[in-house]
């Protein structure tokens, strides 16, 4: 093993360990990046001021509007009681016994509707908080349910999902977002069913132990009981959600269809979230005094969330420029078995080490496309396996989405990461490798 490759492994293990122990990723990530650089013979200042800061800054530049507006949207839905009213309505509709489904299903719908998983975390947490309180379930179980819906199958496996993990492979394999529909549906079942069964088992286990809901001391809520909100107030929870989904997906299509204007996805998400915020405010004008504080709190909360994610991305930016990264890609390319299994191993390894599928495919995608020799079936299978594999080791303890979810829900890794790990890391990892191994036998 080369010293540089050892440095990548050591830096990654140290990053995961310190993140799990609760230390701030803002200082942990650059320190671990320095470890990688030093053991790779790479200049420390070049690594930190150059590659690390550039990777971090580029991420903030691209995603800050979505984080900022998503946090404001979620806080308005929270402090006006809209999310709580919708949560209570869902519990009444399907019963507290199915509180897990009442959280997972909205997450699936929102992410399949094109809403960023980071935005979903901000929006769903207040609603999930209300649902788990009504069901009297431990709040520490909530992050696992949110992760299952937001970080799961609609991010990687459902045919046609607009999430970036399903878009990136199209650039390398010439495929569409509907690639390998049969493999996609099998993957959905293989990943979602075990994850849901596990979450329900955790609920039953907590009830047997006599555990109950414990309020989040940092979660501020208006005393809506004293306001005697009308019974139809749940509408103010669902209408803004529908508006965001429609504005993100239908509006760009209409604009292109009738005006010939192509709206970039980063513009579309800004327009959609602004519309959602405006609709949520208009539906709650009777709470005008609550709206400005909600916007202010959401704006402040967005900074910590995006910094957590950007710092993890900065670490990955250093990893991809050191010599050990080439060793990782070589190991992946020379894996025994089919081309699908090789890709599954490669994307899982590189996404875990660098925090993103795009780095893995930029290094290996052209090679796999060449090996597929223009076979459409193989190219589509490569697309889907790459997408599914990106949702495996990507959700290790230092992952930006994981850090954001735990920060928003005010839970520690020790309290809640085990559920996130099993449902969004272990199950997708086993599923991607198993499906690649089996599907590769028929290509």
XYZ file of C-alpha atoms in Angstrom:
443
model
C 0.000 0.000 0.000
C 1.386 3.405 -0.964
C 1.877 6.029 1.714
C -0.587 8.332 -0.066
C -3.309 5.672 -0.104
C -2.635 5.008 3.575
C -2.984 8.753 4.152
C -6.415 8.803 2.492
C -7.598 5.880 4.615
C -6.154 7.367 7.820
C -7.635 10.803 7.083
C -11.048 9.319 6.316
C -11.089 7.124 9.438
C -9.996 10.079 11.582
C -12.681 12.274 10.008
C -15.396 9.705 10.679
C -14.206 9.099 14.247
C -14.047 12.765 15.207
C -17.386 13.523 13.518
C -18.980 10.603 15.361
C -17.572 11.890 18.658
C -19.361 15.177 18.045
C -16.446 17.458 17.152
C -17.172 20.269 14.703
C -16.551 19.338 11.075
C -15.484 22.958 10.471
C -12.077 22.291 12.058
C -12.004 18.501 11.806
C -12.258 18.381 7.981
C -9.264 20.648 7.226
C -7.141 18.883 9.856
C -7.918 15.511 8.269
C -7.249 16.963 4.826
C -3.817 18.071 6.080
C -3.151 14.485 7.250
C -3.926 13.274 3.723
C -1.710 15.960 2.180
C 1.283 15.373 4.479
C 1.318 11.593 3.945
C 1.010 12.191 0.192
C 3.946 14.590 0.039
C 1.608 17.427 -0.917
C 2.254 20.991 0.269
C 0.042 21.774 3.265
C -0.737 25.365 2.270
C -1.503 24.332 -1.314
C -3.858 21.652 -0.008
C -5.638 23.927 2.472
C -5.707 27.340 0.795
C -5.933 25.893 -2.689
C -7.838 22.626 -3.122
C -9.698 22.520 0.203
C -10.918 26.103 0.149
C -11.782 25.981 -3.554
C -13.857 22.828 -3.154
C -15.599 24.278 -0.122
C -16.211 27.694 -1.719
C -17.520 26.198 -4.970
C -20.049 24.170 -3.007
C -21.253 27.210 -1.061
C -21.496 29.221 -4.282
C -23.646 26.565 -5.929
C -25.896 25.523 -3.042
C -26.237 28.457 -0.637
C -29.515 29.758 -2.167
C -31.130 26.333 -1.726
C -29.879 25.982 1.852
C -30.895 29.520 2.803
C -34.368 29.440 1.249
C -34.964 25.859 2.360
C -34.152 26.752 5.959
C -36.440 29.802 5.846
C -39.218 27.725 4.277
C -38.913 25.054 6.955
C -38.870 27.571 9.804
C -41.961 29.409 8.492
C -43.775 26.069 8.244
C -42.618 25.312 11.773
C -43.313 28.486 13.738
C -46.690 29.154 12.116
C -47.833 25.677 13.170
C -48.446 24.600 9.556
C -46.065 21.658 9.770
C -47.432 20.662 13.161
C -51.027 20.799 11.918
C -50.162 18.637 8.906
C -48.283 16.205 11.151
C -51.227 15.898 13.522
C -53.582 15.373 10.569
C -51.366 12.576 9.216
C -51.266 10.868 12.597
C -55.067 11.086 12.839
C -55.406 9.754 9.287
C -53.166 6.719 9.545
C -52.861 6.443 13.315
C -49.871 6.891 15.631
C -49.035 3.225 15.094
C -47.756 4.184 11.618
C -45.795 7.287 12.618
C -42.775 6.011 10.658
C -44.803 5.910 7.433
C -46.188 9.392 8.167
C -42.593 10.691 8.051
C -41.079 8.488 5.351
C -43.867 8.978 2.780
C -43.749 12.813 2.678
C -39.949 12.606 2.385
C -40.274 10.228 -0.572
C -42.843 12.464 -2.268
C -40.802 15.626 -1.802
C -37.493 14.170 -3.005
C -39.169 12.505 -5.992
C -40.762 15.870 -6.689
C -37.264 17.256 -7.119
C -36.751 18.984 -3.784
C -33.154 18.734 -2.549
C -32.696 16.334 0.342
C -31.123 19.182 2.312
C -34.277 21.237 1.862
C -36.411 18.247 2.838
C -34.535 17.962 6.138
C -35.457 21.537 7.049
C -39.079 21.154 5.966
C -39.831 17.684 7.327
C -38.199 17.917 10.745
C -40.842 20.240 12.270
C -43.599 18.021 10.877
C -41.861 14.816 11.979
C -41.280 16.336 15.412
C -45.041 16.864 15.740
C -45.800 13.349 14.486
C -43.408 11.632 16.885
C -44.654 13.763 19.760
C -48.267 12.821 18.985
C -47.224 9.156 18.742
C -45.142 9.479 21.953
C -42.031 8.029 20.309
C -38.423 8.918 21.205
C -37.306 11.928 19.189
C -33.924 10.252 18.582
C -35.645 7.773 16.227
C -36.784 10.593 13.931
C -33.501 11.186 12.011
C -33.499 7.562 10.843
C -36.998 7.894 9.392
C -36.175 11.188 7.675
C -32.953 9.751 6.241
C -34.771 6.672 4.913
C -37.199 8.839 2.959
C -34.931 11.695 1.954
C -31.572 9.945 1.406
C -32.978 6.700 0.035
C -34.619 5.277 -3.057
C -35.963 8.515 -4.540
C -32.416 9.851 -4.534
C -30.913 6.929 -6.447
C -33.272 4.151 -7.547
C -36.776 5.311 -8.548
C -36.967 5.675 -12.356
C -37.172 9.304 -13.442
C -36.162 10.881 -10.140
C -34.791 14.398 -10.756
C -32.197 14.131 -7.982
C -28.620 14.842 -9.034
C -27.527 11.271 -8.259
C -29.766 10.148 -11.124
C -28.677 12.960 -13.441
C -24.884 12.704 -13.245
C -24.612 9.237 -14.938
C -26.474 10.526 -18.012
C -23.423 12.648 -18.899
C -21.146 9.606 -18.985
C -23.346 6.877 -20.440
C -25.685 8.782 -22.773
C -28.687 7.442 -20.877
C -31.876 9.044 -19.554
C -33.215 9.366 -16.017
C -35.495 6.369 -16.745
C -32.489 4.079 -17.278
C -32.913 0.358 -16.435
C -36.494 0.555 -15.110
C -36.695 -3.126 -14.082
C -33.402 -2.964 -12.181
C -34.593 0.307 -10.635
C -37.838 -1.162 -9.326
C -36.097 -4.240 -7.935
C -33.596 -1.966 -6.195
C -36.435 0.104 -4.700
C -37.986 -2.974 -3.139
C -34.669 -4.424 -1.980
C -33.702 -1.187 -0.210
C -36.988 0.278 1.062
C -38.661 -2.802 2.535
C -35.789 -3.867 4.840
C -35.252 -0.237 5.915
C -38.924 0.229 6.787
C -39.113 -3.101 8.627
C -36.039 -2.112 10.623
C -37.518 1.280 11.581
C -40.773 -0.343 12.709
C -38.761 -2.844 14.751
C -36.991 0.048 16.431
C -40.365 1.609 17.289
C -41.650 -1.634 18.836
C -38.400 -2.012 20.747
C -38.698 1.507 22.198
C -42.297 0.894 23.278
C -41.301 -2.346 25.016
C -38.607 -0.448 26.896
C -41.125 2.169 27.978
C -39.350 5.021 26.185
C -41.301 8.201 25.483
C -41.019 11.447 23.556
C -38.609 13.947 25.119
C -38.861 17.539 23.801
C -35.969 19.102 21.921
C -34.707 21.956 24.138
C -33.506 23.884 21.063
C -36.712 23.448 19.096
C -38.848 26.543 19.606
C -42.567 26.289 18.988
C -45.404 28.737 19.416
C -48.061 27.541 21.854
C -50.595 26.841 19.126
C -53.025 25.183 21.509
C -53.849 28.540 23.044
C -54.463 30.002 19.603
C -57.237 27.504 18.862
C -56.166 27.081 15.235
C -59.013 26.031 12.913
C -59.417 22.374 12.040
C -58.496 23.037 8.400
C -55.098 24.506 9.320
C -53.392 21.355 8.011
C -54.116 22.783 4.539
C -51.515 25.469 5.244
C -49.024 22.635 5.652
C -49.736 20.788 2.420
C -50.469 23.652 -0.008
C -46.970 25.228 0.164
C -45.438 21.772 -0.311
C -47.523 21.187 -3.447
C -46.633 24.659 -4.737
C -42.909 23.962 -4.357
C -43.144 20.615 -6.183
C -45.195 22.087 -9.036
C -43.017 25.167 -9.421
C -39.887 23.043 -9.477
C -41.128 20.503 -12.031
C -44.127 21.843 -13.941
C -43.210 25.533 -14.253
C -39.852 24.969 -16.049
C -41.565 22.569 -18.458
C -44.325 25.083 -19.234
C -41.771 27.858 -19.654
C -39.797 25.775 -22.111
C -42.883 24.463 -23.899
C -44.654 27.757 -24.510
C -41.921 30.410 -24.275
C -38.873 28.455 -25.415
C -36.984 29.446 -22.251
C -34.718 26.824 -20.667
C -34.671 27.373 -16.901
C -31.557 26.059 -15.164
C -32.203 23.736 -12.228
C -30.435 26.018 -9.741
C -32.724 28.867 -10.837
C -35.799 26.636 -10.668
C -35.205 25.612 -7.043
C -34.845 29.263 -6.008
C -38.112 30.228 -7.708
C -39.907 27.201 -6.246
C -38.788 27.869 -2.675
C -39.554 31.589 -2.864
C -43.067 30.708 -4.041
C -43.426 28.194 -1.217
C -42.371 30.783 1.361
C -44.760 33.393 -0.035
C -47.696 30.954 -0.083
C -46.930 29.789 3.471
C -46.837 33.418 4.647
C -50.062 34.349 2.843
C -51.900 31.375 4.333
C -50.771 32.457 7.803
C -51.272 36.213 7.628
C -53.220 36.025 10.886
C -49.853 35.208 12.488
C -48.010 38.166 10.985
C -45.961 38.688 14.151
C -44.541 35.177 13.793
C -43.443 35.454 10.169
C -40.447 37.817 10.422
C -38.897 35.971 13.404
C -39.352 32.709 11.501
C -37.560 34.100 8.444
C -34.786 35.452 10.645
C -34.261 32.143 12.479
C -34.278 30.187 9.229
C -31.673 32.489 7.708
C -29.383 32.097 10.726
C -29.838 28.330 10.804
C -28.878 27.880 7.161
C -25.277 28.961 7.708
C -24.287 26.137 10.031
C -25.928 23.537 7.803
C -24.191 24.552 4.585
C -20.819 24.941 6.319
C -21.041 21.386 7.673
C -21.590 20.058 4.178
C -19.100 22.318 2.410
C -16.295 21.344 4.800
C -16.827 17.646 4.043
C -16.735 18.465 0.309
C -13.467 20.353 0.856
C -11.908 17.213 2.345
C -12.933 15.258 -0.752
C -11.391 17.921 -2.983
C -7.995 17.309 -1.373
C -8.361 13.522 -1.612
C -8.962 13.569 -5.358
C -5.691 15.432 -6.131
C -3.255 13.226 -4.194
C -1.531 10.179 -5.776
C -3.424 7.710 -3.574
C -6.640 8.549 -5.396
C -5.216 6.995 -8.558
C -4.470 3.851 -6.533
C -8.088 3.723 -5.367
C -9.376 3.975 -8.918
C -6.939 1.276 -10.063
C -8.126 -1.097 -7.318
C -11.737 -0.518 -8.359
C -11.066 -1.082 -12.055
C -9.301 -4.383 -11.411
C -12.004 -5.936 -9.246
C -12.962 -9.497 -10.274
C -16.427 -10.151 -11.673
C -18.578 -8.221 -14.100
C -18.268 -4.605 -15.163
C -21.304 -3.815 -12.971
C -19.663 -5.237 -9.853
C -16.470 -3.331 -10.585
C -18.463 -0.093 -10.869
C -20.441 -0.793 -7.699
C -17.218 -1.248 -5.732
C -15.634 1.818 -7.351
C -18.488 4.220 -6.736
C -19.023 3.021 -3.165
C -15.318 3.382 -2.369
C -14.772 6.728 -4.034
C -18.060 8.254 -2.907
C -17.187 7.232 0.643
C -13.686 8.690 0.393
C -14.531 11.901 -1.475
C -18.212 12.462 -0.680
C -19.546 12.416 -4.217
C -20.360 10.221 -7.222
C -19.254 12.866 -9.735
C -15.601 12.440 -8.696
C -15.866 8.663 -9.082
C -17.497 8.812 -12.518
C -15.210 11.543 -13.814
C -12.322 9.178 -13.086
C -13.892 5.914 -14.237
C -17.071 6.651 -16.226
C -15.394 6.976 -19.649
C -13.535 3.702 -19.081
C -16.745 1.837 -18.199
C -18.534 3.355 -21.193
C -15.712 2.122 -23.427
C -15.941 -1.357 -21.901
C -19.706 -1.416 -22.553
C -18.966 -1.016 -26.283
C -22.197 0.826 -27.021
C -24.477 -1.871 -25.582
C -27.566 0.094 -24.482
C -28.623 -2.473 -21.889
C -25.195 -2.473 -20.252
C -24.971 1.329 -20.309
C -28.379 1.643 -18.634
C -27.419 -0.928 -16.006
C -24.156 0.973 -15.394
C -26.182 4.158 -14.922
C -28.476 2.592 -12.353
C -25.765 0.745 -10.429
C -23.703 3.952 -10.239
C -26.703 5.862 -8.930
C -27.599 3.223 -6.319
C -23.968 2.812 -5.225
C -23.638 6.561 -4.645
C -26.129 6.203 -1.792
C -24.102 3.613 0.111
C -20.837 4.613 1.763
C -21.686 8.208 0.905
C -23.642 8.445 4.192
C -20.746 7.763 6.543
C -20.624 9.821 9.784
C -18.857 12.782 8.125
C -21.357 13.119 5.265
C -22.755 16.638 4.897
C -26.369 15.522 4.709
C -25.951 13.399 7.840
C -24.342 16.292 9.712
C -27.101 18.638 8.569
C -29.849 16.229 9.623
C -28.339 15.688 13.068
C -27.739 19.427 13.530
C -31.313 20.340 12.562
C -32.799 17.590 14.766
C -30.406 18.360 17.653
C -29.377 14.711 17.992
C -25.866 13.306 18.357
C -24.260 10.582 16.287
C -24.360 8.350 19.350
C -28.120 8.836 19.726
C -29.275 8.515 16.127
C -26.550 7.563 13.647
C -27.048 3.806 14.005
C -30.491 4.086 12.378
C -29.160 6.337 9.604
C -26.241 3.967 9.017
C -28.339 0.818 8.721
C -31.079 2.295 6.504
C -29.005 4.540 4.209
C -25.514 3.039 4.311
C -25.461 -0.686 5.086
C -28.669 -1.672 3.258
C -27.835 0.333 0.072
C -24.219 -0.922 0.172
C -25.268 -4.579 0.361
C -28.044 -4.002 -2.175
C -25.804 -2.282 -4.726
C -23.093 -4.940 -4.518
C -25.626 -7.797 -4.537
C -27.626 -6.417 -7.452
C -24.459 -5.665 -9.425
C -23.183 -9.191 -8.842
C -26.463 -10.868 -9.827
C -27.439 -8.524 -12.692
C -23.964 -8.790 -14.140
C -24.477 -12.523 -14.704
C -27.183 -11.785 -17.278
C -25.364 -9.115 -19.305
